[in-house]
């Protein structure tokens, strides 16, 4: 933390800021410069509400220096986290493919897709049963009936299940029916939900909030980690910008800094990230090349009849082509698609 | 809804799109142009997932025309909604001031601020007891103990209470202790929570999501209205942009279109909107001039010791000056500060 | 400037960074903390490309502290700049109104509007003759013929002329025909143009770039000031964000920090800022309440026939109502509309 | 173009809108719906300022349908444009690498880098001599002296030269010394400059504006194409968003739609796109995987001493590693690095 004083701050102003720093059990390092003084602070700054320094006389600006996340930080945990799930491992070295419909619509379509995935060696099936929808009048998912379908899909085909959980009360039921609990973009800062999945027995797939900075995202992961659940998987799914050629702006350039500052694995979601079927394939390949640890993608036997997100959903044939290209690319990069 | 065909779309492509439109019980209006055909759709388009048309052959683009909100729309409800609460009325004509600390820290400070407000004729006290904090290590609010303090504050001073509710399970308890339920920016699309407060007996203050469009915001209001609770108050609190001179970008220009497209009252929060105490006063005045129906502002007897948000909190003296200026300005605009 | 070292940076890394700082004639202030060391730098940091420190071993991050603008800074120039022009003064105390058509279309309409303004005591007429248009096929302005019209308008009615200049070669001609040179949003970082108007004899109205930070904007002003032209007027005209209810997002909250960090006057342009006629009136009032020193607004006798920007242009009758409201509001704020 | 009427628009309002459409030589297609009427327009809408319809009574909203670019559009020019330059061809099939220093600092460093590139088969050298700098006090480039250095570099090594041009008056001189004229992000809508390079004899590398939509970018290309210069190369270099982990947000997801809607080749600039050396390598690979036709990257023998942009510049060794990885990846994708 650094406090930058105004040019005309008095000696008394500076002394008062230093006194206040020391009174909080921290250490003040005044640095007089040509035009102004800056005051460095060392110590456990996270314990206090540092923005309140801005209210003191003669203070121009406050510059935060340390990152507030700890358990999510690579500095505290140098080795990459690898999440074992459904007979595979999500983390560096592999490139994990998760695929399935936006919504589970009925048992036969879920079963058909899961069988299709199993035949191709894809081990994780995604499918929503609790659906966060912008409109209260839109299809909200099959809910508990959907959970029972997911259980039967897992039992029959052996695929692992990834599905979204939307509120603390659902966690226990969803844990039963799934292998990975997904937290959606709109819930990235739903703190009661984060605390609850921090107590869960399943890995958590934490989608980035639509307008979350990397730091806020890692702080959301910190909530889960601080609860005791160490199996957090990040997932970039597009951010909100002025750009209108895609539904969201898929921020692949968050992958290298996420890897640099955190040890958590990170996936990419080109379906929501672009919102257009035609762009899913190239952006999936780009995600692999940028260093993502895997992919979550929407597929459907007949996207034009899908109950949600049909416009961004691949057909099974298109998914097959994508899988082939991913495997070729992964090989060139010394990695393995699983 | 309008479907724009590609320049080279065939007659068969066009016929197939029309067939599909009609098969959904809608009406197709093909419009051949010089370079391409567009196809208008009329009927109850909201019932279907229209984006799936993008998947049909020869379709270039889909242009949505009607707004999906109904109960929140001024077209369905021409008269302004006015929310009666705590002996005052939130809506056009008045300019309602809601003030108080970011967090309720203890009973004596809450009581001191509430007394101060009562003496000045301010009828609504804000104060958080369940606090959504970016860091799991930050102060999370007094929780149920805080609710009891709020009840005693209301009982002793007669002020109305505005406080945040973060999850469905808290709603019943918070309803007891408060007069307005606040939904924070991070929960604007927490749909289970919106559904729950749609069944509540208290007005709902719905803050705009950090990156929500006006349409998404009104759709969030629609969730509450569709649940049966007609008393929704919008609150602009700053959006996320590239600009870094304020903590968020207070989007006052959302007020006139919100008024145009919806009948709901709208407040402005210059404390979170700017994040800096020195900018709260001018932006509060600007909110009034832009047509807001009121203000929610953070005040504290000693902001530099506040447990949260001290940097954006006015002192009681600064609030007094603001109140005087608001009253003078309101008079010039033919309105009354309450 | 502050250099934040990695947690695991070695003593040698730290020493090397300090050596490099000192070798540039600057002073290093190492601050060892609990988990990492930060190194403050004092001295004339602006003379070097400081980002290169990021390339040194053990460096985690570089935090810039001082603002790079000098002549535009209030710390270097405590008193407000007031720009005398066309018999009025742009700066604190007054609220200057500039009005006129988007494009000068012909002499009679320009004359009609200028007469209208003169009768109401408005002293500055805006009108474009060199038009930056997104499409090469759109009307590009009357160019030199338009300049001659502006000269005759000024001669006949006595209004001061505000018009845009788009390239260095136009400056001399435009100076002849105008009282204020406008730099449009797309040219805020057209550095050759900024250098050229820095040598001009007219005040410069510098519109904020569509995605410019306050710092970049003040650095653009710095180019003009450094050229010797001290008469720079800032103008907020809306920034680009995800929000789609207005054409741009009018960032009124830039006004208080612009006033805090700089001595330059600042105007607001609610026509481009909102892009919709119905929102111009409330946002103009809000600009005044937020502390702007004036307003630039598009008006036209028959907006629906305007050759550009008709949708955001007020009729003369609407402008009259606005002027009345501005005067009433200004009075309540202790200011005078000129 | 579609005009959406208000729910309560009268028959007269609708008739008046239709009359006005027809009076402009266009055709009106009214579509009465359940709650409102929409009116389609066909004909040459680009010739008029369509936003003025918004000013008519009963009109709620205007929805533009056709894209305004023509020469840049794939619908008008189905085949990919391929730009032959310096013995290579920029366009599909190949992946063109352009590399060099941010600024040409002196002849020996320019020569060293050019030799290095030639030895590796890289045919295009980038290096700025007219530098757009945010600060007027920063190094502004070697200017004409730099052009002479570039000429000697080309003569001695045979590499093609890519360099930025900042104003119309420089174009003739820069054409002499270079093979590709670069238009920087800040000049994407410098229309006089675009018009001038539309008359130039060299291909134009058109960087995307920091906050430009795809449509605005293609309209800027349209200015060049309309001037007669058919050799335009697009270049994505990062957009401005709220995200702060990179200097800009590299929008790789613009590549597939740019390819879909336009026939122009598109490159990617991971140096400016990320602003951090460590992220350049993965984002360069991702650009190739996303379908870009090439890359422009900053390299320097000693980045930590570079006069500009050192923090985002690769060392020659790092570039060698990147080139190897690009070649391996390109092969897997059936493409060739040139």
PDB file of C-alpha atoms in Angstrom, chain D residues 163-316:
ATOM      1  CA  UNK D 163       5.926   1.707 -40.691  1.00  0.00           C
ATOM      2  CA  UNK D 164       3.303   4.063 -39.346  1.00  0.00           C
ATOM      3  CA  UNK D 165       2.112   7.204 -41.047  1.00  0.00           C
ATOM      4  CA  UNK D 166       0.372   9.797 -38.892  1.00  0.00           C
ATOM      5  CA  UNK D 167      -0.779  12.620 -41.155  1.00  0.00           C
ATOM      6  CA  UNK D 168      -1.636  13.153 -44.819  1.00  0.00           C
ATOM      7  CA  UNK D 169       1.487  15.226 -45.472  1.00  0.00           C
ATOM      8  CA  UNK D 170       3.769  12.365 -44.439  1.00  0.00           C
ATOM      9  CA  UNK D 171       2.266   9.814 -46.793  1.00  0.00           C
ATOM     10  CA  UNK D 172       4.364  10.590 -49.829  1.00  0.00           C
ATOM     11  CA  UNK D 173       7.646  10.391 -47.923  1.00  0.00           C
ATOM     12  CA  UNK D 174       6.664   7.267 -46.046  1.00  0.00           C
ATOM     13  CA  UNK D 175       5.566   5.541 -49.240  1.00  0.00           C
ATOM     14  CA  UNK D 176       9.095   5.932 -50.572  1.00  0.00           C
ATOM     15  CA  UNK D 177      10.676   4.258 -47.604  1.00  0.00           C
ATOM     16  CA  UNK D 178       8.203   1.491 -46.915  1.00  0.00           C
ATOM     17  CA  UNK D 179       6.250  -1.430 -48.333  1.00  0.00           C
ATOM     18  CA  UNK D 180       3.207  -1.242 -46.086  1.00  0.00           C
ATOM     19  CA  UNK D 181       1.708   1.919 -44.591  1.00  0.00           C
ATOM     20  CA  UNK D 182       0.486   1.374 -41.060  1.00  0.00           C
ATOM     21  CA  UNK D 183      -2.461   3.355 -39.688  1.00  0.00           C
ATOM     22  CA  UNK D 184      -2.359   3.281 -35.897  1.00  0.00           C
ATOM     23  CA  UNK D 185      -5.248   2.657 -33.548  1.00  0.00           C
ATOM     24  CA  UNK D 186      -5.617   6.362 -32.677  1.00  0.00           C
ATOM     25  CA  UNK D 187      -5.987   7.231 -36.352  1.00  0.00           C
ATOM     26  CA  UNK D 188      -8.505   4.589 -37.369  1.00  0.00           C
ATOM     27  CA  UNK D 189     -11.059   7.341 -37.797  1.00  0.00           C
ATOM     28  CA  UNK D 190      -8.696  10.081 -38.962  1.00  0.00           C
ATOM     29  CA  UNK D 191     -10.683  10.458 -42.143  1.00  0.00           C
ATOM     30  CA  UNK D 192      -8.380  12.880 -44.007  1.00  0.00           C
ATOM     31  CA  UNK D 193      -5.563  10.378 -43.459  1.00  0.00           C
ATOM     32  CA  UNK D 194      -7.716   7.462 -44.613  1.00  0.00           C
ATOM     33  CA  UNK D 195      -8.651   9.358 -47.753  1.00  0.00           C
ATOM     34  CA  UNK D 196      -5.016  10.121 -48.447  1.00  0.00           C
ATOM     35  CA  UNK D 197      -3.795   6.521 -48.097  1.00  0.00           C
ATOM     36  CA  UNK D 198      -6.729   5.536 -50.313  1.00  0.00           C
ATOM     37  CA  UNK D 199      -4.706   7.225 -53.055  1.00  0.00           C
ATOM     38  CA  UNK D 200      -1.391   5.649 -52.066  1.00  0.00           C
ATOM     39  CA  UNK D 201       0.491   2.969 -53.987  1.00  0.00           C
ATOM     40  CA  UNK D 202       1.214   0.802 -50.941  1.00  0.00           C
ATOM     41  CA  UNK D 203      -0.914  -1.661 -49.012  1.00  0.00           C
ATOM     42  CA  UNK D 204      -2.411  -0.251 -45.829  1.00  0.00           C
ATOM     43  CA  UNK D 205      -2.272  -2.041 -42.476  1.00  0.00           C
ATOM     44  CA  UNK D 206      -5.317  -0.679 -40.649  1.00  0.00           C
ATOM     45  CA  UNK D 207      -5.239  -1.192 -36.908  1.00  0.00           C
ATOM     46  CA  UNK D 208      -8.549  -1.414 -35.129  1.00  0.00           C
ATOM     47  CA  UNK D 209      -9.464   1.630 -33.049  1.00  0.00           C
ATOM     48  CA  UNK D 210      -9.314   1.083 -29.321  1.00  0.00           C
ATOM     49  CA  UNK D 211     -13.082   1.223 -29.020  1.00  0.00           C
ATOM     50  CA  UNK D 212     -14.163   0.501 -32.575  1.00  0.00           C
ATOM     51  CA  UNK D 213     -16.917  -1.940 -33.398  1.00  0.00           C
ATOM     52  CA  UNK D 214     -16.289  -4.330 -36.264  1.00  0.00           C
ATOM     53  CA  UNK D 215     -18.656  -2.257 -38.365  1.00  0.00           C
ATOM     54  CA  UNK D 216     -16.799   0.993 -37.706  1.00  0.00           C
ATOM     55  CA  UNK D 217     -13.530  -0.725 -38.503  1.00  0.00           C
ATOM     56  CA  UNK D 218     -14.819  -2.014 -41.818  1.00  0.00           C
ATOM     57  CA  UNK D 219     -16.218   1.453 -42.541  1.00  0.00           C
ATOM     58  CA  UNK D 220     -12.720   2.857 -41.986  1.00  0.00           C
ATOM     59  CA  UNK D 221     -11.428   0.258 -44.463  1.00  0.00           C
ATOM     60  CA  UNK D 222     -14.203   1.381 -46.783  1.00  0.00           C
ATOM     61  CA  UNK D 223     -12.702   4.902 -46.817  1.00  0.00           C
ATOM     62  CA  UNK D 224      -9.416   3.473 -48.101  1.00  0.00           C
ATOM     63  CA  UNK D 225     -11.070   1.123 -50.575  1.00  0.00           C
ATOM     64  CA  UNK D 226     -13.374   3.869 -51.862  1.00  0.00           C
ATOM     65  CA  UNK D 227     -10.288   5.967 -52.578  1.00  0.00           C
ATOM     66  CA  UNK D 228      -9.073   3.301 -54.971  1.00  0.00           C
ATOM     67  CA  UNK D 229      -6.551   1.416 -52.844  1.00  0.00           C
ATOM     68  CA  UNK D 230      -7.789  -2.178 -52.707  1.00  0.00           C
ATOM     69  CA  UNK D 231      -4.960  -3.500 -50.548  1.00  0.00           C
ATOM     70  CA  UNK D 232      -6.160  -3.167 -47.002  1.00  0.00           C
ATOM     71  CA  UNK D 233      -4.980  -5.462 -44.226  1.00  0.00           C
ATOM     72  CA  UNK D 234      -6.862  -5.390 -40.926  1.00  0.00           C
ATOM     73  CA  UNK D 235      -5.003  -5.719 -37.624  1.00  0.00           C
ATOM     74  CA  UNK D 236      -6.564  -6.476 -34.232  1.00  0.00           C
ATOM     75  CA  UNK D 237      -4.464  -4.900 -31.450  1.00  0.00           C
ATOM     76  CA  UNK D 238      -6.634  -4.985 -28.359  1.00  0.00           C
ATOM     77  CA  UNK D 239      -9.650  -3.014 -27.281  1.00  0.00           C
ATOM     78  CA  UNK D 240     -10.382  -0.957 -24.235  1.00  0.00           C
ATOM     79  CA  UNK D 241     -12.421  -2.677 -21.557  1.00  0.00           C
ATOM     80  CA  UNK D 242     -12.660  -2.695 -17.768  1.00  0.00           C
ATOM     81  CA  UNK D 243     -10.172  -5.580 -17.589  1.00  0.00           C
ATOM     82  CA  UNK D 244      -6.831  -4.596 -16.099  1.00  0.00           C
ATOM     83  CA  UNK D 245      -4.729  -7.756 -16.236  1.00  0.00           C
ATOM     84  CA  UNK D 246      -3.557  -6.798 -19.704  1.00  0.00           C
ATOM     85  CA  UNK D 247      -2.906  -3.344 -21.143  1.00  0.00           C
ATOM     86  CA  UNK D 248      -5.734  -3.830 -23.632  1.00  0.00           C
ATOM     87  CA  UNK D 249      -8.111  -6.744 -24.181  1.00  0.00           C
ATOM     88  CA  UNK D 250      -6.966  -8.633 -27.273  1.00  0.00           C
ATOM     89  CA  UNK D 251     -10.236  -9.456 -29.005  1.00  0.00           C
ATOM     90  CA  UNK D 252      -9.358 -12.607 -30.923  1.00  0.00           C
ATOM     91  CA  UNK D 253     -13.046 -13.350 -31.327  1.00  0.00           C
ATOM     92  CA  UNK D 254     -13.252 -10.545 -33.871  1.00  0.00           C
ATOM     93  CA  UNK D 255     -11.303 -12.712 -36.320  1.00  0.00           C
ATOM     94  CA  UNK D 256     -14.046 -15.168 -37.298  1.00  0.00           C
ATOM     95  CA  UNK D 257     -16.711 -12.481 -37.875  1.00  0.00           C
ATOM     96  CA  UNK D 258     -14.224 -10.268 -39.713  1.00  0.00           C
ATOM     97  CA  UNK D 259     -13.582 -13.235 -42.029  1.00  0.00           C
ATOM     98  CA  UNK D 260     -17.284 -13.884 -42.349  1.00  0.00           C
ATOM     99  CA  UNK D 261     -18.358 -10.356 -43.175  1.00  0.00           C
ATOM    100  CA  UNK D 262     -15.275  -9.160 -45.079  1.00  0.00           C
ATOM    101  CA  UNK D 263     -12.795 -10.512 -47.616  1.00  0.00           C
ATOM    102  CA  UNK D 264      -9.850  -8.556 -46.193  1.00  0.00           C
ATOM    103  CA  UNK D 265      -6.918 -10.319 -44.514  1.00  0.00           C
ATOM    104  CA  UNK D 266      -6.533  -9.819 -40.770  1.00  0.00           C
ATOM    105  CA  UNK D 267      -3.446  -9.862 -38.569  1.00  0.00           C
ATOM    106  CA  UNK D 268      -3.080  -9.848 -34.810  1.00  0.00           C
ATOM    107  CA  UNK D 269      -0.754  -7.721 -32.648  1.00  0.00           C
ATOM    108  CA  UNK D 270      -0.186  -9.517 -29.334  1.00  0.00           C
ATOM    109  CA  UNK D 271       2.432  -6.973 -28.216  1.00  0.00           C
ATOM    110  CA  UNK D 272       0.058  -4.019 -27.941  1.00  0.00           C
ATOM    111  CA  UNK D 273      -2.832  -6.381 -27.348  1.00  0.00           C
ATOM    112  CA  UNK D 274      -1.415  -7.589 -24.051  1.00  0.00           C
ATOM    113  CA  UNK D 275       1.230  -5.016 -23.146  1.00  0.00           C
ATOM    114  CA  UNK D 276       3.203  -7.688 -21.263  1.00  0.00           C
ATOM    115  CA  UNK D 277       6.042  -9.693 -22.684  1.00  0.00           C
ATOM    116  CA  UNK D 278       5.117 -12.890 -20.879  1.00  0.00           C
ATOM    117  CA  UNK D 279       1.710 -13.017 -22.549  1.00  0.00           C
ATOM    118  CA  UNK D 280       2.860 -12.352 -26.120  1.00  0.00           C
ATOM    119  CA  UNK D 281       3.841 -15.933 -26.900  1.00  0.00           C
ATOM    120  CA  UNK D 282       0.584 -17.670 -25.907  1.00  0.00           C
ATOM    121  CA  UNK D 283      -1.575 -14.983 -27.498  1.00  0.00           C
ATOM    122  CA  UNK D 284       0.400 -15.171 -30.749  1.00  0.00           C
ATOM    123  CA  UNK D 285      -0.303 -18.908 -30.903  1.00  0.00           C
ATOM    124  CA  UNK D 286      -3.950 -18.280 -30.061  1.00  0.00           C
ATOM    125  CA  UNK D 287      -4.197 -15.733 -32.867  1.00  0.00           C
ATOM    126  CA  UNK D 288      -2.962 -18.310 -35.355  1.00  0.00           C
ATOM    127  CA  UNK D 289      -5.411 -20.902 -34.026  1.00  0.00           C
ATOM    128  CA  UNK D 290      -8.280 -18.402 -34.185  1.00  0.00           C
ATOM    129  CA  UNK D 291      -7.687 -17.944 -37.899  1.00  0.00           C
ATOM    130  CA  UNK D 292      -5.606 -14.784 -38.229  1.00  0.00           C
ATOM    131  CA  UNK D 293      -3.591 -14.416 -41.434  1.00  0.00           C
ATOM    132  CA  UNK D 294      -0.500 -13.273 -39.590  1.00  0.00           C
ATOM    133  CA  UNK D 295       1.146 -11.509 -36.723  1.00  0.00           C
ATOM    134  CA  UNK D 296       2.910  -8.254 -35.995  1.00  0.00           C
ATOM    135  CA  UNK D 297       5.190  -8.428 -32.982  1.00  0.00           C
ATOM    136  CA  UNK D 298       7.713  -6.202 -31.219  1.00  0.00           C
ATOM    137  CA  UNK D 299      11.217  -7.562 -30.738  1.00  0.00           C
ATOM    138  CA  UNK D 300      14.428  -5.927 -29.524  1.00  0.00           C
ATOM    139  CA  UNK D 301      17.934  -7.204 -28.764  1.00  0.00           C
ATOM    140  CA  UNK D 302      17.727  -5.568 -25.318  1.00  0.00           C
ATOM    141  CA  UNK D 303      14.144  -4.727 -24.465  1.00  0.00           C
ATOM    142  CA  UNK D 304      14.985  -3.286 -21.058  1.00  0.00           C
ATOM    143  CA  UNK D 305      16.807  -0.433 -22.802  1.00  0.00           C
ATOM    144  CA  UNK D 306      14.216   0.145 -25.545  1.00  0.00           C
ATOM    145  CA  UNK D 307      13.132   3.750 -25.989  1.00  0.00           C
ATOM    146  CA  UNK D 308       9.457   2.713 -25.988  1.00  0.00           C
ATOM    147  CA  UNK D 309       7.293  -0.302 -25.142  1.00  0.00           C
ATOM    148  CA  UNK D 310      10.141  -2.342 -23.643  1.00  0.00           C
ATOM    149  CA  UNK D 311       7.741  -4.103 -21.302  1.00  0.00           C
ATOM    150  CA  UNK D 312       5.867  -5.760 -24.148  1.00  0.00           C
ATOM    151  CA  UNK D 313       8.845  -6.511 -26.392  1.00  0.00           C
ATOM    152  CA  UNK D 314      10.331  -9.983 -26.924  1.00  0.00           C
ATOM    153  CA  UNK D 315      14.055 -10.609 -26.928  1.00  0.00           C
ATOM    154  CA  UNK D 316      15.484 -12.118 -30.098  1.00  0.00           C
TER     155      UNK D 316
END
